[in-house]
Short mmCIF file of C-alpha atoms in Angstrom, two decimals:
data_model
loop_
_atom_site.label_atom_id
_atom_site.label_comp_id
_atom_site.label_asym_id
_atom_site.label_seq_id
_atom_site.Cartn_x
_atom_site.Cartn_y
_atom_site.Cartn_z
CA MET A 1 68.19 10.64 107.50
CA SER A 2 66.08 11.50 104.45
CA SER A 3 62.98 13.66 104.78
CA THR A 4 60.84 10.74 103.60
CA ASN A 5 62.14 8.39 106.30
CA ALA A 6 61.82 11.01 109.04
CA LEU A 7 58.27 11.96 108.14
CA GLU A 8 57.16 8.33 107.92
CA GLY A 9 57.27 8.25 111.71
CA ILE A 10 54.82 11.16 112.03
CA TYR A 11 51.05 11.05 112.45
CA PHE A 12 48.94 14.16 111.81
CA ILE A 13 45.98 14.08 114.16
CA GLU A 14 43.29 16.17 115.77
CA ILE A 15 44.30 16.55 119.42
CA PRO A 16 41.88 14.74 121.77
CA GLU A 17 39.57 16.99 123.82
CA ASN A 18 41.08 15.96 127.15
CA PHE A 19 44.72 16.49 126.07
CA ASN A 20 46.64 19.52 127.32
CA ILE A 21 49.87 20.22 125.50
CA SER A 22 51.04 22.56 128.26
CA ASP A 23 50.17 23.77 131.73
CA SER A 24 50.01 27.26 130.23
CA ALA A 25 46.63 28.10 128.79
CA PHE A 26 46.70 29.15 125.14
CA PRO A 27 44.26 28.47 122.31
CA ILE A 28 44.74 25.47 120.04
CA ASP A 29 43.44 25.75 116.50
CA LYS A 30 41.29 22.65 116.14
CA THR A 31 41.19 23.03 112.36
CA ILE A 32 44.92 22.30 112.05
CA LYS A 33 46.11 18.79 112.70
CA LEU A 34 49.25 18.47 114.84
CA PRO A 35 52.16 16.16 114.04
CA VAL A 36 52.83 13.41 116.59
CA GLN A 37 56.02 11.34 116.67
CA ARG A 38 55.41 7.61 116.69
CA LYS A 39 56.85 5.77 119.70
CA THR A 40 59.93 3.70 118.89
CA ASP A 41 58.44 0.54 120.40
CA GLU A 42 55.02 1.00 118.83
CA ASP A 43 53.68 -1.87 116.73
CA PRO A 44 52.28 -1.03 113.27
CA GLY A 45 48.56 -0.21 113.47
CA SER A 46 48.55 0.13 117.24
CA PHE A 47 48.59 3.94 117.43
CA ASN A 48 46.05 5.30 119.92
CA PRO A 49 45.48 9.10 119.89
CA GLU A 50 44.19 8.90 123.47
CA GLU A 51 47.63 7.75 124.69
CA ILE A 52 49.84 10.43 123.16
CA THR A 53 52.26 12.42 125.31
CA THR A 54 53.40 16.03 125.17
CA GLU A 55 56.89 14.79 124.24
CA GLN A 56 55.49 13.03 121.15
CA VAL A 57 53.79 16.21 120.00
CA LEU A 58 56.90 18.34 120.55
CA ALA A 59 59.07 15.78 118.75
CA GLY A 60 56.58 15.71 115.89
CA LEU A 61 56.60 19.51 115.61
CA LEU A 62 60.43 19.59 115.49
CA THR A 63 60.56 16.82 112.89
CA VAL A 64 58.19 18.71 110.61
CA LEU A 65 60.20 21.93 111.05
CA ALA A 66 63.36 20.03 110.16
CA TYR A 67 62.15 17.98 107.20
CA ASP A 68 58.92 19.44 105.81
CA LYS A 69 59.92 22.92 104.65
CA LYS A 70 56.79 23.34 102.49
CA ASN A 71 54.27 22.54 105.21
CA PRO A 72 51.70 25.40 105.20
CA HIS A 73 51.42 25.45 109.00
CA LEU A 74 55.08 25.98 109.95
CA ASP A 75 54.47 29.38 111.57
CA TYR A 76 51.68 27.93 113.69
CA TYR A 77 53.85 25.00 114.78
CA ARG A 78 56.65 27.44 115.69
CA SER A 79 54.24 29.48 117.80
CA ILE A 80 53.26 26.39 119.80
CA LEU A 81 56.89 25.46 120.47
CA LYS A 82 57.71 29.01 121.59
CA LYS A 83 54.85 28.97 124.09
CA VAL A 84 55.48 25.46 125.42
CA LYS A 85 59.31 25.59 125.40
CA PRO A 86 60.45 29.23 125.71
CA ASN A 87 64.11 28.14 126.10
CA LEU A 88 63.98 25.71 123.19
CA LYS A 89 66.47 27.51 120.95
CA LYS A 90 69.13 27.59 123.67
CA GLU A 91 68.54 23.90 124.49
CA LEU A 92 68.79 22.88 120.83
CA CYS A 93 71.96 24.94 120.30
CA GLU A 94 73.67 23.33 123.28
CA ALA A 95 72.61 19.84 122.21
CA ALA A 96 73.75 20.38 118.61
CA ILE A 97 77.15 21.70 119.67
CA LEU A 98 77.65 18.80 122.09
CA LYS A 99 76.76 16.21 119.45
CA THR A 100 79.12 17.92 116.99
CA LYS A 101 81.98 17.78 119.49
CA ASN A 102 81.31 14.07 119.96
CA GLU A 103 81.17 13.65 116.15
CA ASP A 104 77.67 12.21 116.40
CA TRP A 105 77.09 13.70 112.97
CA ASP A 106 73.66 12.34 112.09
CA LEU A 107 71.99 13.38 115.32
CA ALA A 108 73.78 16.74 115.33
CA GLU A 109 72.56 17.44 111.81
CA GLU A 110 69.00 16.48 112.73
CA ILE A 111 69.11 18.94 115.65
CA PHE A 112 70.60 21.70 113.47
CA MET A 113 67.89 21.14 110.87
CA ALA A 114 65.21 21.43 113.55
CA LEU A 115 66.92 24.52 114.96
CA TYR A 116 67.08 26.15 111.54
CA GLY A 117 63.46 25.25 110.88
CA PHE A 118 62.48 26.71 114.24
CA ASP A 119 64.12 30.09 113.54
CA PRO A 120 65.44 30.42 109.96
CA GLU A 121 65.84 34.20 110.40
CA ASP A 122 68.44 33.89 113.18
CA GLU A 123 71.75 34.46 111.36
CA ALA A 124 73.74 33.06 114.30
CA VAL A 125 71.90 29.76 113.80
CA VAL A 126 72.68 29.92 110.08
CA LEU A 127 76.38 30.47 110.81
CA ASN A 128 76.52 27.63 113.36
CA TYR A 129 74.86 25.33 110.83
CA ALA A 130 77.48 26.33 108.23
CA LEU A 131 80.28 25.58 110.71
CA PHE A 132 78.75 22.17 111.44
CA LEU A 133 78.49 21.27 107.75
CA ASP A 134 82.08 22.46 107.28
CA GLN A 135 83.30 20.19 110.09
CA ARG A 136 81.32 17.23 108.80
CA ALA A 137 82.88 17.70 105.35
CA ASP A 138 86.34 17.63 106.97
CA SER A 139 85.48 14.38 108.73
CA TYR A 140 84.34 12.73 105.51
CA ARG A 141 87.44 13.92 103.67
CA ARG A 142 89.70 12.47 106.39
CA ASN A 143 87.93 9.16 105.89
CA GLY A 144 88.44 9.21 102.14
CA LEU A 145 84.75 9.87 101.37
CA PHE A 146 85.49 12.67 98.95
CA GLU A 147 82.12 12.86 97.17
CA ASP A 148 80.28 13.12 100.49
CA ALA A 149 82.81 15.72 101.66
CA ASP A 150 82.27 17.81 98.53
CA ALA A 151 78.50 17.63 99.00
CA TYR A 152 78.74 18.90 102.58
CA ASP A 153 81.19 21.60 101.52
CA ASN A 154 78.63 22.81 98.98
CA ASP A 155 75.93 22.89 101.66
CA ALA A 156 78.27 24.72 104.04
CA LEU A 157 79.04 27.33 101.40
CA SER A 158 75.34 28.08 100.86
CA TYR A 159 74.87 28.76 104.58
CA TYR A 160 78.09 30.81 104.84
CA LEU A 161 76.82 32.96 101.96
CA GLN A 162 73.49 33.38 103.70
CA ALA A 163 75.18 34.34 106.97
CA MET A 164 77.35 36.92 105.19
CA GLU A 165 74.22 38.60 103.85
CA ALA A 166 72.93 39.35 107.35
CA ASP A 167 71.80 42.89 108.10
CA PRO A 168 73.33 44.18 110.30
CA PRO A 169 76.50 42.33 109.25
CA LEU A 170 77.60 39.29 111.25
CA THR A 171 81.36 39.77 111.55
CA ASP A 172 82.13 36.17 112.52
CA ALA A 173 80.44 34.97 109.33
CA PHE A 174 83.21 36.62 107.27
CA PHE A 175 85.96 35.38 109.60
CA ASN A 176 84.80 31.75 109.48
CA ALA A 177 83.99 31.83 105.77
CA GLY A 178 87.54 33.10 105.21
CA PHE A 179 88.95 29.94 106.74
CA PHE A 180 86.48 27.84 104.74
CA TYR A 181 87.84 29.32 101.51
CA LEU A 182 91.42 29.14 102.78
CA LYS A 183 91.08 25.41 103.36
CA GLN A 184 89.96 25.02 99.76
CA HIS A 185 92.91 27.10 98.51
CA LYS A 186 90.50 29.74 97.19
CA TYR A 187 92.76 32.56 98.28
CA ARG A 188 91.02 35.38 96.44
CA GLU A 189 87.70 34.60 98.13
CA ALA A 190 89.45 34.08 101.47
CA LYS A 191 91.17 37.46 101.21
CA ASP A 192 87.85 39.15 100.39
CA CYS A 193 86.26 37.62 103.49
CA PHE A 194 89.09 38.60 105.82
CA ASP A 195 89.20 42.09 104.29
CA SER A 196 85.47 42.42 105.02
CA TYR A 197 86.01 41.21 108.58
CA LEU A 198 88.77 43.77 109.13
CA ALA A 199 86.63 46.56 107.63
CA LEU A 200 83.73 45.69 109.93
CA THR A 201 85.94 45.69 113.05
CA VAL A 202 88.24 48.61 112.17
CA ASP A 203 86.47 51.08 114.48
CA LEU A 204 86.15 48.73 117.45
CA SER A 205 88.46 49.34 120.41
CA ASP A 206 90.46 46.54 122.02
CA GLU A 207 88.05 46.73 124.94
CA ASP A 208 85.08 46.21 122.62
CA LEU A 209 86.83 43.38 120.80
CA GLY A 210 87.98 41.48 123.86
CA GLU A 211 90.87 39.03 123.91
CA ASN A 212 89.31 36.68 121.35
CA GLY A 213 88.37 39.54 119.04
CA ILE A 214 91.89 40.97 119.17
CA TYR A 215 93.29 37.55 118.24
CA LYS A 216 90.86 37.24 115.32
CA LYS A 217 91.73 40.68 114.02
CA GLU A 218 95.47 39.98 114.19
CA ARG A 219 94.99 36.57 112.54
CA ALA A 220 92.89 38.05 109.74
CA SER A 221 95.52 40.74 109.09
CA GLU A 222 98.27 38.13 109.07
CA ILE A 223 96.44 35.96 106.53
CA VAL A 224 95.62 38.91 104.24
CA ASN A 225 99.24 40.07 104.30
CA ASN A 226 100.47 36.55 103.58
CA ILE A 227 98.12 36.12 100.62
CA LYS A 228 99.16 39.51 99.21
CA SER A 229 102.90 39.02 99.78
CA GLN A 230 102.86 35.63 98.06
CA ASN A 231 100.48 36.75 95.33
CA MET A 232 98.20 33.80 96.08
CA ASP A 233 95.12 35.68 94.97
CA ASP A 234 96.56 35.60 91.46
CA VAL A 235 93.99 34.33 88.95
CA ARG A 236 96.39 31.71 87.56
CA PHE A 237 96.92 30.21 91.02
CA SER A 238 93.16 29.98 91.57
CA ASN A 239 92.60 28.51 88.12
CA ALA A 240 95.35 25.94 88.65
CA TYR A 241 93.83 24.73 91.90
CA GLU A 242 90.33 24.44 90.42
CA LEU A 243 91.59 22.54 87.38
CA ILE A 244 93.69 20.08 89.39
CA MET A 245 90.88 19.59 91.90
CA ASN A 246 88.44 18.80 89.09
CA GLY A 247 90.69 16.22 87.43
CA GLU A 248 92.13 18.44 84.68
CA GLU A 249 95.66 18.08 85.95
CA GLU A 250 97.54 18.85 82.74
CA LYS A 251 95.73 22.17 82.27
CA GLY A 252 96.22 22.99 85.93
CA LEU A 253 99.93 22.23 85.73
CA GLU A 254 100.26 24.63 82.79
CA GLU A 255 98.63 27.38 84.86
CA ILE A 256 100.75 26.84 87.96
CA ARG A 257 103.97 26.73 85.93
CA VAL A 258 103.15 30.15 84.47
CA PHE A 259 102.42 31.39 88.00
CA LEU A 260 105.77 30.09 89.25
CA GLN A 261 107.65 31.89 86.49
CA SER A 262 106.58 35.18 88.08
CA ASN A 263 106.50 33.88 91.67
CA PRO A 264 109.37 31.39 92.01
CA ASP A 265 109.72 31.79 95.77
CA VAL A 266 106.07 31.09 96.69
CA TRP A 267 105.97 27.71 98.40
CA ASN A 268 102.24 27.27 97.83
CA GLY A 269 102.88 27.34 94.08
CA TRP A 270 105.46 24.57 94.33
CA PHE A 271 103.13 22.57 96.59
CA LEU A 272 100.32 22.88 94.05
CA LEU A 273 102.69 21.80 91.27
CA GLY A 274 103.73 18.77 93.32
CA TRP A 275 100.15 17.88 94.13
CA GLY A 276 99.14 17.95 90.47
CA LEU A 277 102.15 15.87 89.44
CA ARG A 278 101.50 13.29 92.16
CA LYS A 279 97.88 12.96 91.05
CA ILE A 280 99.07 11.90 87.56
CA GLU A 281 101.66 9.60 89.18
CA ARG A 282 104.77 11.50 88.13
CA PHE A 283 106.23 10.82 91.55
CA ALA A 284 109.86 11.81 90.94
CA ASP A 285 108.84 15.20 89.50
CA ALA A 286 106.29 15.67 92.28
CA ARG A 287 108.97 14.99 94.90
CA LEU A 288 111.22 17.65 93.41
CA ALA A 289 108.35 20.15 93.51
CA PHE A 290 107.57 19.37 97.16
CA GLU A 291 111.26 19.73 98.02
CA GLU A 292 111.16 23.21 96.44
CA ALA A 293 108.10 23.98 98.56
CA VAL A 294 110.05 23.04 101.71
CA LYS A 295 113.00 25.13 100.52
CA TYR A 296 110.73 28.20 100.33
CA GLY A 297 109.11 27.73 103.72
CA ALA A 298 106.57 24.89 103.57
CA ASP A 299 107.41 23.58 107.03
CA ASN A 300 104.03 21.90 107.50
CA SER A 301 102.51 18.48 107.94
CA ASP A 302 100.81 18.33 104.52
CA THR A 303 104.02 18.93 102.59
CA PHE A 304 106.03 16.36 104.54
CA ASN A 305 103.18 13.89 104.15
CA GLU A 306 103.09 14.44 100.37
CA LEU A 307 106.86 14.05 100.16
CA ALA A 308 106.59 10.76 102.02
CA LEU A 309 103.99 9.45 99.56
CA CYS A 310 106.38 10.17 96.69
CA TYR A 311 109.27 8.45 98.46
CA ILE A 312 107.10 5.39 99.14
CA GLN A 313 106.38 5.10 95.39
CA GLU A 314 110.11 5.43 94.69
CA LYS A 315 110.83 2.68 97.25
CA ASP A 316 112.96 5.06 99.33
CA PHE A 317 111.38 3.93 102.59
CA LYS A 318 114.01 5.55 104.80
CA LYS A 319 113.26 9.05 103.52
CA ALA A 320 109.54 8.29 103.50
CA LYS A 321 109.75 7.47 107.19
CA GLU A 322 111.79 10.61 107.92
CA ASN A 323 109.15 12.81 106.32
CA LEU A 324 106.22 11.03 107.93
CA GLU A 325 107.89 11.42 111.31
CA LYS A 326 108.24 15.17 110.63
CA ALA A 327 104.57 15.35 109.69
CA PHE A 328 103.59 13.34 112.77
CA ALA A 329 105.64 15.62 115.05
CA ILE A 330 103.65 18.60 113.73
CA GLU A 331 100.25 16.85 113.75
CA PRO A 332 100.38 13.83 116.08
CA GLU A 333 96.63 13.27 115.83
CA SER A 334 96.40 13.41 112.03
CA THR A 335 94.72 10.19 110.95
CA LYS A 336 95.97 10.84 107.41
CA VAL A 337 99.59 10.76 108.57
CA ILE A 338 99.05 7.76 110.84
CA SER A 339 97.36 5.87 107.97
CA ASN A 340 100.34 6.60 105.74
CA LEU A 341 102.67 5.28 108.43
CA GLY A 342 100.55 2.14 108.18
CA TYR A 343 100.94 2.01 104.39
CA LEU A 344 104.70 2.49 104.77
CA ALA A 345 104.80 -0.42 107.20
CA LEU A 346 102.87 -2.55 104.69
CA ALA A 347 105.29 -1.58 101.91
CA GLU A 348 108.17 -2.74 104.12
CA GLY A 349 106.40 -5.96 105.06
CA ARG A 350 105.88 -4.94 108.72
CA LYS A 351 102.33 -6.23 109.01
CA GLN A 352 102.03 -6.00 112.80
CA ASP A 353 103.22 -2.39 112.79
CA ALA A 354 100.73 -1.65 110.02
CA ARG A 355 97.97 -3.24 112.09
CA ASN A 356 98.93 -1.07 115.06
CA TYR A 357 98.84 2.12 112.98
CA PHE A 358 95.45 1.37 111.43
CA THR A 359 94.07 0.43 114.85
CA THR A 360 95.29 3.77 116.18
CA VAL A 361 93.49 5.56 113.36
CA LEU A 362 90.24 3.85 114.37
CA GLU A 363 90.81 4.86 117.99
CA PHE A 364 90.94 8.49 116.86
CA ASP A 365 88.12 8.07 114.36
CA PRO A 366 85.97 4.91 114.59
CA ASN A 367 84.29 5.85 111.29
CA ASP A 368 87.50 5.79 109.22
CA LYS A 369 86.55 3.30 106.51
CA ILE A 370 89.99 3.18 104.89
CA ALA A 371 91.68 2.01 108.10
CA ALA A 372 88.87 -0.48 108.72
CA ILE A 373 89.30 -1.95 105.22
CA GLU A 374 93.08 -2.29 105.64
CA LEU A 375 92.64 -4.05 108.98
CA MET A 376 90.14 -6.41 107.39
CA LYS A 377 92.65 -7.22 104.64
CA LEU A 378 95.31 -7.91 107.26
CA GLU A 379 92.97 -10.25 109.13
CA LYS A 380 92.27 -12.19 105.93
CA ASP A 381 96.00 -12.59 105.34
CA GLU A 382 96.47 -14.29 108.70
#
């Protein structure tokens, strides 16, 4: 929801004399108008200040905190909420996390925005907001909405950076930001984050860390060692990824080829080469690169999925199926893999099987627009 739309449902009024916002007695500044949320069933022009409820005022305060960052009375509004709802932050956190788990993205974001507006100095809130934006970007990317995904990734990055500037340091901010960069193949930045996490936890005992902390420390060490051993923080590798990601495939391919001359046994390099070649539709060459990636240890769903896409273009449906089945065995809930099984079925003329695959995708993710479009096409062909 845009800030304009959200604030259109708010009235700023002087609270009626007989209205008590709380059972607790505290002074109300009569010179400052309070925001009141319009009732959903309220007809235009029928607003009556004498009929407002406490819930409307609280909802109005939260909406302003979420969407009106330049309002001059934010501190005053926060003070009212703290007095009326002392457990508000905990309640908002729980609600936001629940909505995120249910992938109710719009409502979850609205709650996170209100939570951040309520206490923008709480670095744990900042980190949770970053994690939410990160997850929402992943959801959009799975659904093929790449521009929206990039926008949410950019927002997530700004909050990760803010969380990593906390004083005293917030160790989990570096751990989670490391995975954010890792997902984007920004291995130098990822290594820096995990190195920082390890430095911040180096003096903590296993008892202080706890079981989860021990796991995180071991995982961070493993990732750092892997990046170093495969030289993935090399500047040419990073440049190649950025260039291919931004549509400059030929320049990116030049960079990754130079990287592979010095690092011929790094599977990530071969994967990146294959990805760039597939993007410019050199499918036979891309397939060879992905096969090299597998040879050097790329036993993962993404590589098998990419191999399958190349085989589909080469009309080798048997090998395409073999690789998609390998990818599915590793990630049985990957909507990307299931969608590609649907595209393979279409390529082979198995329309009912394709329909079943795309329906399964929508069962996992009802918002997957690509699967919905393919099902619509199939219905029109009936």
